[in-house]
C-alpha atoms as a printed R data frame, in Angstrom:
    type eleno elety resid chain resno       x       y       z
1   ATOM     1    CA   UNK     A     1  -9.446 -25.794  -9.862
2   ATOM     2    CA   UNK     A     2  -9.812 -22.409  -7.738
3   ATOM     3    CA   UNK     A     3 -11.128 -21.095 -10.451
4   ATOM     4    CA   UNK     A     4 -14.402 -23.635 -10.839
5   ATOM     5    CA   UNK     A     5 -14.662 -23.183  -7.463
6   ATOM     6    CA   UNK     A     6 -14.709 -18.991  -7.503
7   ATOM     7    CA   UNK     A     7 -17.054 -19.097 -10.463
8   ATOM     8    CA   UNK     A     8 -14.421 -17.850 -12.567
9   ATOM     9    CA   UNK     A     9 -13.701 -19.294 -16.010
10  ATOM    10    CA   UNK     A    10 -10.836 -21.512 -16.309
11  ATOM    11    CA   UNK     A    11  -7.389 -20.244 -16.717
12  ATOM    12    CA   UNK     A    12  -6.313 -19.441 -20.585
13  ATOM    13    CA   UNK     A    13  -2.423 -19.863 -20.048
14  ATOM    14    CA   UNK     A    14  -0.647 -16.755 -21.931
15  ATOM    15    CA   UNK     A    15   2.626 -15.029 -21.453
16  ATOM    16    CA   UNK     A    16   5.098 -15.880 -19.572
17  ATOM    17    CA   UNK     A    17   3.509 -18.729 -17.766
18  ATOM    18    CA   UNK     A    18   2.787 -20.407 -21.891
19  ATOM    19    CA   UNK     A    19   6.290 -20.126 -22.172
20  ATOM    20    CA   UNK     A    20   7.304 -21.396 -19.375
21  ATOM    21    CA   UNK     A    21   4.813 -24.391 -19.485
22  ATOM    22    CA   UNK     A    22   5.112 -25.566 -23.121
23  ATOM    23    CA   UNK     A    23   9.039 -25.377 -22.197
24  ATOM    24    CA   UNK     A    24   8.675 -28.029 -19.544
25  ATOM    25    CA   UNK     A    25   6.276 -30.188 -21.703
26  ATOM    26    CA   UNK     A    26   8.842 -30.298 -24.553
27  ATOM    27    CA   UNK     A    27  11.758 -31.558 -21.481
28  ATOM    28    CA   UNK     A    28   9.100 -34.001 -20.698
29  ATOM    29    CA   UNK     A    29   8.803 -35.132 -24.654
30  ATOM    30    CA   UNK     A    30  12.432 -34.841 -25.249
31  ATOM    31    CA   UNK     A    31  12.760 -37.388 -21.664
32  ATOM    32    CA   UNK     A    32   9.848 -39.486 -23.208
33  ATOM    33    CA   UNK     A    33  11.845 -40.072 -26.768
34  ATOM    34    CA   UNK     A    34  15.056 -40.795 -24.859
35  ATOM    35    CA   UNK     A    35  13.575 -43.762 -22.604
36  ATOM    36    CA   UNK     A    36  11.653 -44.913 -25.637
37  ATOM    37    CA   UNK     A    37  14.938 -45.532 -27.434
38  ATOM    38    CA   UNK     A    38  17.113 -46.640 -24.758
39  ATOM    39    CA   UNK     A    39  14.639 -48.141 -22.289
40  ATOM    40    CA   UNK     A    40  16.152 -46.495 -19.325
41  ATOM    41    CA   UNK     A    41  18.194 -49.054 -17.257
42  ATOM    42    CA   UNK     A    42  19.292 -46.885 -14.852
43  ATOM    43    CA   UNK     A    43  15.806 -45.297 -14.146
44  ATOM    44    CA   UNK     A    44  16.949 -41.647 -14.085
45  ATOM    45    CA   UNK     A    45  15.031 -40.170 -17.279
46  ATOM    46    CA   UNK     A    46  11.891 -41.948 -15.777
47  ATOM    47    CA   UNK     A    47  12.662 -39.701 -12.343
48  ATOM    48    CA   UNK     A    48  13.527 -36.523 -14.045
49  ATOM    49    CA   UNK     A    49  10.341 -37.040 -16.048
50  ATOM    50    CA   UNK     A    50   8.256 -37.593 -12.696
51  ATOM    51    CA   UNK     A    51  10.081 -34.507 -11.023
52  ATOM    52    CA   UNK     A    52   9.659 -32.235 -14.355
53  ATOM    53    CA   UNK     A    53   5.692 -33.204 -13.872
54  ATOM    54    CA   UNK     A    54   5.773 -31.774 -10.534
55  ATOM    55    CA   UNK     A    55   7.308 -28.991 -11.201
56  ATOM    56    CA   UNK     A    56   4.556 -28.279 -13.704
57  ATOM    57    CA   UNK     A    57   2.128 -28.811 -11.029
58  ATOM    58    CA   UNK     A    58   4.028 -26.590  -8.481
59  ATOM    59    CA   UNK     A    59   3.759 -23.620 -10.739
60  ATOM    60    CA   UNK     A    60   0.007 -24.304 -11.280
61  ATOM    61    CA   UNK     A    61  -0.454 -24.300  -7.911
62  ATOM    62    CA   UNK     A    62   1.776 -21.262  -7.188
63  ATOM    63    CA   UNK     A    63  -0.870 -18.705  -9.709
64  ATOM    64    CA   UNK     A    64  -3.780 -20.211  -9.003
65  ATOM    65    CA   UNK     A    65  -2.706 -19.172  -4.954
66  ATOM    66    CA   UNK     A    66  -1.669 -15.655  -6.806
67  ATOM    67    CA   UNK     A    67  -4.893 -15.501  -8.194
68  ATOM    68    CA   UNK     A    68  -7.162 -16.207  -5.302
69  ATOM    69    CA   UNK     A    69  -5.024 -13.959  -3.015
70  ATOM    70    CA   UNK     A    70  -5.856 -11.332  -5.259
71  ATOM    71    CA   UNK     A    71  -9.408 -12.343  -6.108
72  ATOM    72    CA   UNK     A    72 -10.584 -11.735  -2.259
73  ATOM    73    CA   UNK     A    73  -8.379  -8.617  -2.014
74  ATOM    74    CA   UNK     A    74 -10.968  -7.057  -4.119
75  ATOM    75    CA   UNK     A    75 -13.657  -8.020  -1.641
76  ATOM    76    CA   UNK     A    76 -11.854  -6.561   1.443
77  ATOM    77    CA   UNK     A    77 -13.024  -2.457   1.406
78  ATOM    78    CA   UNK     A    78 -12.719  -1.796   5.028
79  ATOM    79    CA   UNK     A    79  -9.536  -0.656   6.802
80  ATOM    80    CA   UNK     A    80  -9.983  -2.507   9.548
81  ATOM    81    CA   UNK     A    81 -10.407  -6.005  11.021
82  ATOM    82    CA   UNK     A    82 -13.095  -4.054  13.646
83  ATOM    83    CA   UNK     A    83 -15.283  -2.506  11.255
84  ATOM    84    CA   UNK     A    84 -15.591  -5.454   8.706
85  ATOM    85    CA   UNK     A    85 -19.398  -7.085   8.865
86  ATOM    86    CA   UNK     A    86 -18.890 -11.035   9.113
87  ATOM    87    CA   UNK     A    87 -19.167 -11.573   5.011
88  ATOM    88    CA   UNK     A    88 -16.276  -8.751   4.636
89  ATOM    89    CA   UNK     A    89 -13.837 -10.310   8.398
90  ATOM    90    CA   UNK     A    90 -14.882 -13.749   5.763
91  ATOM    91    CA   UNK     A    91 -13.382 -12.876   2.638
92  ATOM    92    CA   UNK     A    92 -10.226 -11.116   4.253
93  ATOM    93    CA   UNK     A    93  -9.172 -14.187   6.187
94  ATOM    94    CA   UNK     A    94  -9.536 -16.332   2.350
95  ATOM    95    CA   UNK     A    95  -7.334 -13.399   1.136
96  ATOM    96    CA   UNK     A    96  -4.637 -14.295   4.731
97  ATOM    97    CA   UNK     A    97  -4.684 -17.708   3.846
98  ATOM    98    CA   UNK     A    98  -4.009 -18.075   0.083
99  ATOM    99    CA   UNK     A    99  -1.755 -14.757   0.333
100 ATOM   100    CA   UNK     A   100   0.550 -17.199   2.815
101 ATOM   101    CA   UNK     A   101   0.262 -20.014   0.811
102 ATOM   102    CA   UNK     A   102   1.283 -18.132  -2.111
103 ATOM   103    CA   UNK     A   103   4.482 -16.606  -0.653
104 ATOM   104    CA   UNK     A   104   5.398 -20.153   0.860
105 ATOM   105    CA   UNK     A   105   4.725 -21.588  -2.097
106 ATOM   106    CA   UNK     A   106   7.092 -19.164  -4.304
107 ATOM   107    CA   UNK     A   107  10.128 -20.407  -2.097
108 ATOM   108    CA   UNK     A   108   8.781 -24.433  -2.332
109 ATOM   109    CA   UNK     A   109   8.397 -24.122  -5.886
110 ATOM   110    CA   UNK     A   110  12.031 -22.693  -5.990
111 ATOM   111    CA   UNK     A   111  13.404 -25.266  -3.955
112 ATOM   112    CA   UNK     A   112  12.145 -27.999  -6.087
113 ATOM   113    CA   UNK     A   113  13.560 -26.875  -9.081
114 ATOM   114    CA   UNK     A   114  16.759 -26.504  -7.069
115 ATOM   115    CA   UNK     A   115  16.898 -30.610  -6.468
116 ATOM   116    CA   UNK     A   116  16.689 -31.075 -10.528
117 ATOM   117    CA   UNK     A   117  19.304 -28.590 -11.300
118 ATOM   118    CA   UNK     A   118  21.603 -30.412  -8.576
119 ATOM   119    CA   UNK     A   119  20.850 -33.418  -9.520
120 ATOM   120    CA   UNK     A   120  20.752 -32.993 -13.492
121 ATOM   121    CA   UNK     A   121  24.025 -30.865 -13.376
122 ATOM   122    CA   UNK     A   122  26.189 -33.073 -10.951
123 ATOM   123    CA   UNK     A   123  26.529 -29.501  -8.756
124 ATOM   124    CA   UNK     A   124  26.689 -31.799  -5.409
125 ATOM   125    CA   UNK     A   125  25.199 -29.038  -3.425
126 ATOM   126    CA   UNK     A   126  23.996 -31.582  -0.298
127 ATOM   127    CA   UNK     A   127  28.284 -31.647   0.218
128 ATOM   128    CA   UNK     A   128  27.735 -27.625   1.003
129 ATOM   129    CA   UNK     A   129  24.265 -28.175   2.788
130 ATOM   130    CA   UNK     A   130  22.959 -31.045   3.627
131 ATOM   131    CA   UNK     A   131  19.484 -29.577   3.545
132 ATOM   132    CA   UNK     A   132  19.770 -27.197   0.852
133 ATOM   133    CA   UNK     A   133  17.608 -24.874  -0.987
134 ATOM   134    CA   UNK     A   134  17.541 -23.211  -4.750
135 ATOM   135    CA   UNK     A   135  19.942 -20.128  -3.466
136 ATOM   136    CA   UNK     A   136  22.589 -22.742  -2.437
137 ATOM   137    CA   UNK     A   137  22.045 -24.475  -5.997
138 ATOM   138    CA   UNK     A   138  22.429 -21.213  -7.464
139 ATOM   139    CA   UNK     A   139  25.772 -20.939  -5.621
140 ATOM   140    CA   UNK     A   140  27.355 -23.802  -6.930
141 ATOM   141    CA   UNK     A   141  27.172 -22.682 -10.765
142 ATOM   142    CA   UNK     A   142  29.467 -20.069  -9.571
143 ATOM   143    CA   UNK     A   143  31.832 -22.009  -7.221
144 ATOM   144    CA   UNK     A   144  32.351 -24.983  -9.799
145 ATOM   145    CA   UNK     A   145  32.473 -23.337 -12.351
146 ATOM   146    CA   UNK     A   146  30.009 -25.071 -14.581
147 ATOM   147    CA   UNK     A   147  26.898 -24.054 -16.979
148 ATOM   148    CA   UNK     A   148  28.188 -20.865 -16.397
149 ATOM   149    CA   UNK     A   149  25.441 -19.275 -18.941
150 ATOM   150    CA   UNK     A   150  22.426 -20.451 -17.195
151 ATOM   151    CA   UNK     A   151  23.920 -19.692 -13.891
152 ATOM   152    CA   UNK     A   152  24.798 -15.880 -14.833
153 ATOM   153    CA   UNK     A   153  21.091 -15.711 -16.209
154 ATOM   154    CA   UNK     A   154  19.446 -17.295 -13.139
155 ATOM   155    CA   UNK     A   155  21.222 -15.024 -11.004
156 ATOM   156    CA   UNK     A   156  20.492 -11.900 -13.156
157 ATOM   157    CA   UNK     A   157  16.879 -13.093 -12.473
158 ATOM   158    CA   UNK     A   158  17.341 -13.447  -9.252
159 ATOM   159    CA   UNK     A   159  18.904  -9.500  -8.785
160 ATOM   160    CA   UNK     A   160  16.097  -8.415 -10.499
161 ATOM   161    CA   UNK     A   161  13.546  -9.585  -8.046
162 ATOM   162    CA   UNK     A   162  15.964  -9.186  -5.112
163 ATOM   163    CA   UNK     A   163  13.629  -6.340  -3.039
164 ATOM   164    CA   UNK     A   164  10.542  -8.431  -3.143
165 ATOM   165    CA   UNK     A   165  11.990 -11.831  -3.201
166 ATOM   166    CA   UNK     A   166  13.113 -10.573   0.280
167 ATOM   167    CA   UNK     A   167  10.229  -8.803   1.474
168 ATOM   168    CA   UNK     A   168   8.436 -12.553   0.878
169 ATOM   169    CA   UNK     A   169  11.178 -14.316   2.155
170 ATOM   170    CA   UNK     A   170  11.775 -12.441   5.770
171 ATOM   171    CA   UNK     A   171   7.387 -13.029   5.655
172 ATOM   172    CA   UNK     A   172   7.587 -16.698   4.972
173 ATOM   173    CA   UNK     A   173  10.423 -17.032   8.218
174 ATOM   174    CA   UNK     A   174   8.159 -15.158  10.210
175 ATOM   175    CA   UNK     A   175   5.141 -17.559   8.971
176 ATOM   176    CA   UNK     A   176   7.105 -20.692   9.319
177 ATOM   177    CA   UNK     A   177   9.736 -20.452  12.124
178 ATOM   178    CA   UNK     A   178   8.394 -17.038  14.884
179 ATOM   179    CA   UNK     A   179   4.511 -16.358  14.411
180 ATOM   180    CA   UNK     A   180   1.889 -15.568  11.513
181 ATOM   181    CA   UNK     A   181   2.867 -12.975   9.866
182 ATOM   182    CA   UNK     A   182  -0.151 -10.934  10.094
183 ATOM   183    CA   UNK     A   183   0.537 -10.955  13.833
184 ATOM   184    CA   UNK     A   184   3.767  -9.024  13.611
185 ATOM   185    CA   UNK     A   185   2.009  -6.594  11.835
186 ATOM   186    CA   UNK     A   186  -0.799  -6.510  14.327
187 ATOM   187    CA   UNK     A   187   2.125  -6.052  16.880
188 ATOM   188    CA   UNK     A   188   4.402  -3.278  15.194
189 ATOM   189    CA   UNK     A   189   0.330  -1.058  14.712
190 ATOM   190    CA   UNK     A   190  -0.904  -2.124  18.090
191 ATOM   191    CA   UNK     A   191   2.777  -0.383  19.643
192 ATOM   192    CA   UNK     A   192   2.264   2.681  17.200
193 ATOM   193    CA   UNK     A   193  -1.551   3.135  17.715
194 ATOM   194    CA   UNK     A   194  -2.044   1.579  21.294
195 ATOM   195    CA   UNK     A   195  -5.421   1.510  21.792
196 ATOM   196    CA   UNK     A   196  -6.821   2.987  18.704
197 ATOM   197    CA   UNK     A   197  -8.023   0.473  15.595
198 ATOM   198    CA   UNK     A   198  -5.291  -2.035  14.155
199 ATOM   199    CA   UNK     A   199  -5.101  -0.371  10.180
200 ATOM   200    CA   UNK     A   200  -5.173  -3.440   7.686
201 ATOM   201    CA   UNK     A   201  -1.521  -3.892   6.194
202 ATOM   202    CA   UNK     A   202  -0.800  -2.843   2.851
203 ATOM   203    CA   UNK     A   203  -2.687  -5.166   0.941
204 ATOM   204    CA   UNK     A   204  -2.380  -3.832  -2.047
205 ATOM   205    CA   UNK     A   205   1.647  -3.934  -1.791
206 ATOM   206    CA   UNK     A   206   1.591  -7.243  -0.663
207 ATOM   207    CA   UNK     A   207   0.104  -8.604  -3.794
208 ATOM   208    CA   UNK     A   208   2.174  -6.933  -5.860
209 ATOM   209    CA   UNK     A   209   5.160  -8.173  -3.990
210 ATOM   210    CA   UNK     A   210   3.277 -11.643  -4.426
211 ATOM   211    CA   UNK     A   211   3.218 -10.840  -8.154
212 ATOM   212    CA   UNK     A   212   6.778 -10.474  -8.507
213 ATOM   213    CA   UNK     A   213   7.630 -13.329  -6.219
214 ATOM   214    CA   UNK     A   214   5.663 -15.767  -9.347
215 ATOM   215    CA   UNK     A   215   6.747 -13.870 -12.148
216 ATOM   216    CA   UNK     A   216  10.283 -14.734 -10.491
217 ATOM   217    CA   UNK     A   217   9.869 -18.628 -10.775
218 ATOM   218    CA   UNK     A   218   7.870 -18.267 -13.926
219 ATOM   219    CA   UNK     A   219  11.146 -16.519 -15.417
220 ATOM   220    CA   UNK     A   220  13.556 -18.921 -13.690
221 ATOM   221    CA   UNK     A   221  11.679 -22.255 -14.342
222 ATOM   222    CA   UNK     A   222  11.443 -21.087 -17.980
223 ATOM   223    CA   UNK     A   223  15.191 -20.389 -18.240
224 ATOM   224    CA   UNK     A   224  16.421 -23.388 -17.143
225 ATOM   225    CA   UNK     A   225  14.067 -25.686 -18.976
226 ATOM   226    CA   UNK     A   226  14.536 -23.333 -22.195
227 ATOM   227    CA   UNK     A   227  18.380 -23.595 -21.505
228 ATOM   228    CA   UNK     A   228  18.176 -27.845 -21.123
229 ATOM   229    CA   UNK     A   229  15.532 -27.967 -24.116
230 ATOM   230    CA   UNK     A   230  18.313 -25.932 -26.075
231 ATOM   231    CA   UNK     A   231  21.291 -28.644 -24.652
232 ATOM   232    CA   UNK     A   232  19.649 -31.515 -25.080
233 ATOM   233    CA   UNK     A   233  19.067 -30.868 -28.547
234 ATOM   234    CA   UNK     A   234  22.639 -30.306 -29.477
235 ATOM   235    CA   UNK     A   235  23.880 -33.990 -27.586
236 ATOM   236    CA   UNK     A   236  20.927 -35.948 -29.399
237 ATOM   237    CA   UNK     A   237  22.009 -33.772 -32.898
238 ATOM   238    CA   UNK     A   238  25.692 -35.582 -32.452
């Protein structure tokens, strides 16, 4: 969609994010064929279906963000806010907005797929937190001792990302619970420069930190839906 709308060509999904996708369309077939057979009394396949199609549409959502964020960075030339012309001041505050909504969205995206693995894995998590997110479900594999495969691989992926994951996570607190985040960095150069020009941030690091924050839940949404595709296999085999 941001893509018609850039005058870009749509998205040709490769990669990672292939994977990852045709992995989730196979949970959703595997759901389909077990509903069709059964007829679902109990209504859970038909939720876990509904929740595995949001999922899908939370990681669409998450790199088209990464891709806008980084389609206006390329516009922005100027170091600062002061000397940009209108079209340029423009086309850095598109590059704020989907840059924010991409780094929230990394952590949402997360957090959903932390409800199915509770859920799907009886890991009782709301008993630990009552409003809990993905890093409290990751927890649990650990502390009951279950699926102990998937949860050393999640949290493998998780060490790998660690420095950005928490450069995006201290700038999503900032953006959700203190002030924007572009303020504080406003702040911390208006302190160091006082009244000379306020320096853009790093924008350049900040999309790469973006980057790694989706290749993160590209990784981790296609190891646990590779993992279940691989389980559910081996119960309907029997």
């Amino acid at each position: 969609m941001l893509r018609s709308l850039l005058g870009e060509p749509p998205r040709q999904n490769e990669g990672r994010l292939a994977e990852t996708i045709d992995a989730m369309v196979h949970s959703i077939k595997l759901l389909q064929k077990e509903i069709k057979a059964h007829q679902d009394p109990s209504h859970d396949f038909r939720k876990l279906e509904i929740w595995v199609h949001g999922l899908i549409s939370s990681l669409d959502e998450l790199e088209q963000c990464f891709f806008a964020a980084a389609f206006f960075r390329k516009k922005v030339r100027t170091e600062s806010v002061e000397d940009m012309d209108p079209v340029e001041r423009s086309d850095y505050a598109r590059y704020v907005y989907f840059y924010k909504d991409g780094f929230i969205r990394v952590f949402s995206a997360l957090d959903k797929l932390g409800t199915v693995l509770n859920e799907l894995f009886d890991l009782n998590t709301s008993k630990v937190k009552t409003h809990f997110s993905y890093f409290t479900v990751l927890r649990q594999f650990s502390y009951l001792k279950t699926h102990t495969e998937l949860g050393n691989q999640l949290f493998a992926i998780k060490e790998t990302y660690r420095e950005s994951l928490g450069v995006l996570r201290r700038r999503r607190n900032t953006e959700i619970h203190y002030m924007n985040s572009e303020m504080k960095d406003d702040l911390w150069q208006r302190h160091q420069a006082l009244f000379g020009k306020i320096a853009l941030e790093d924008l350049d690091q900040h999309i790469r930190e973006l980057d790694q924050g989706y290749r993160m839940v590209c990784d981790t949404y296609f190891t646990v839906f590779d993992y279940i595709n691989q389980r559910w296999k081996k119960i309907t085999a029997v």
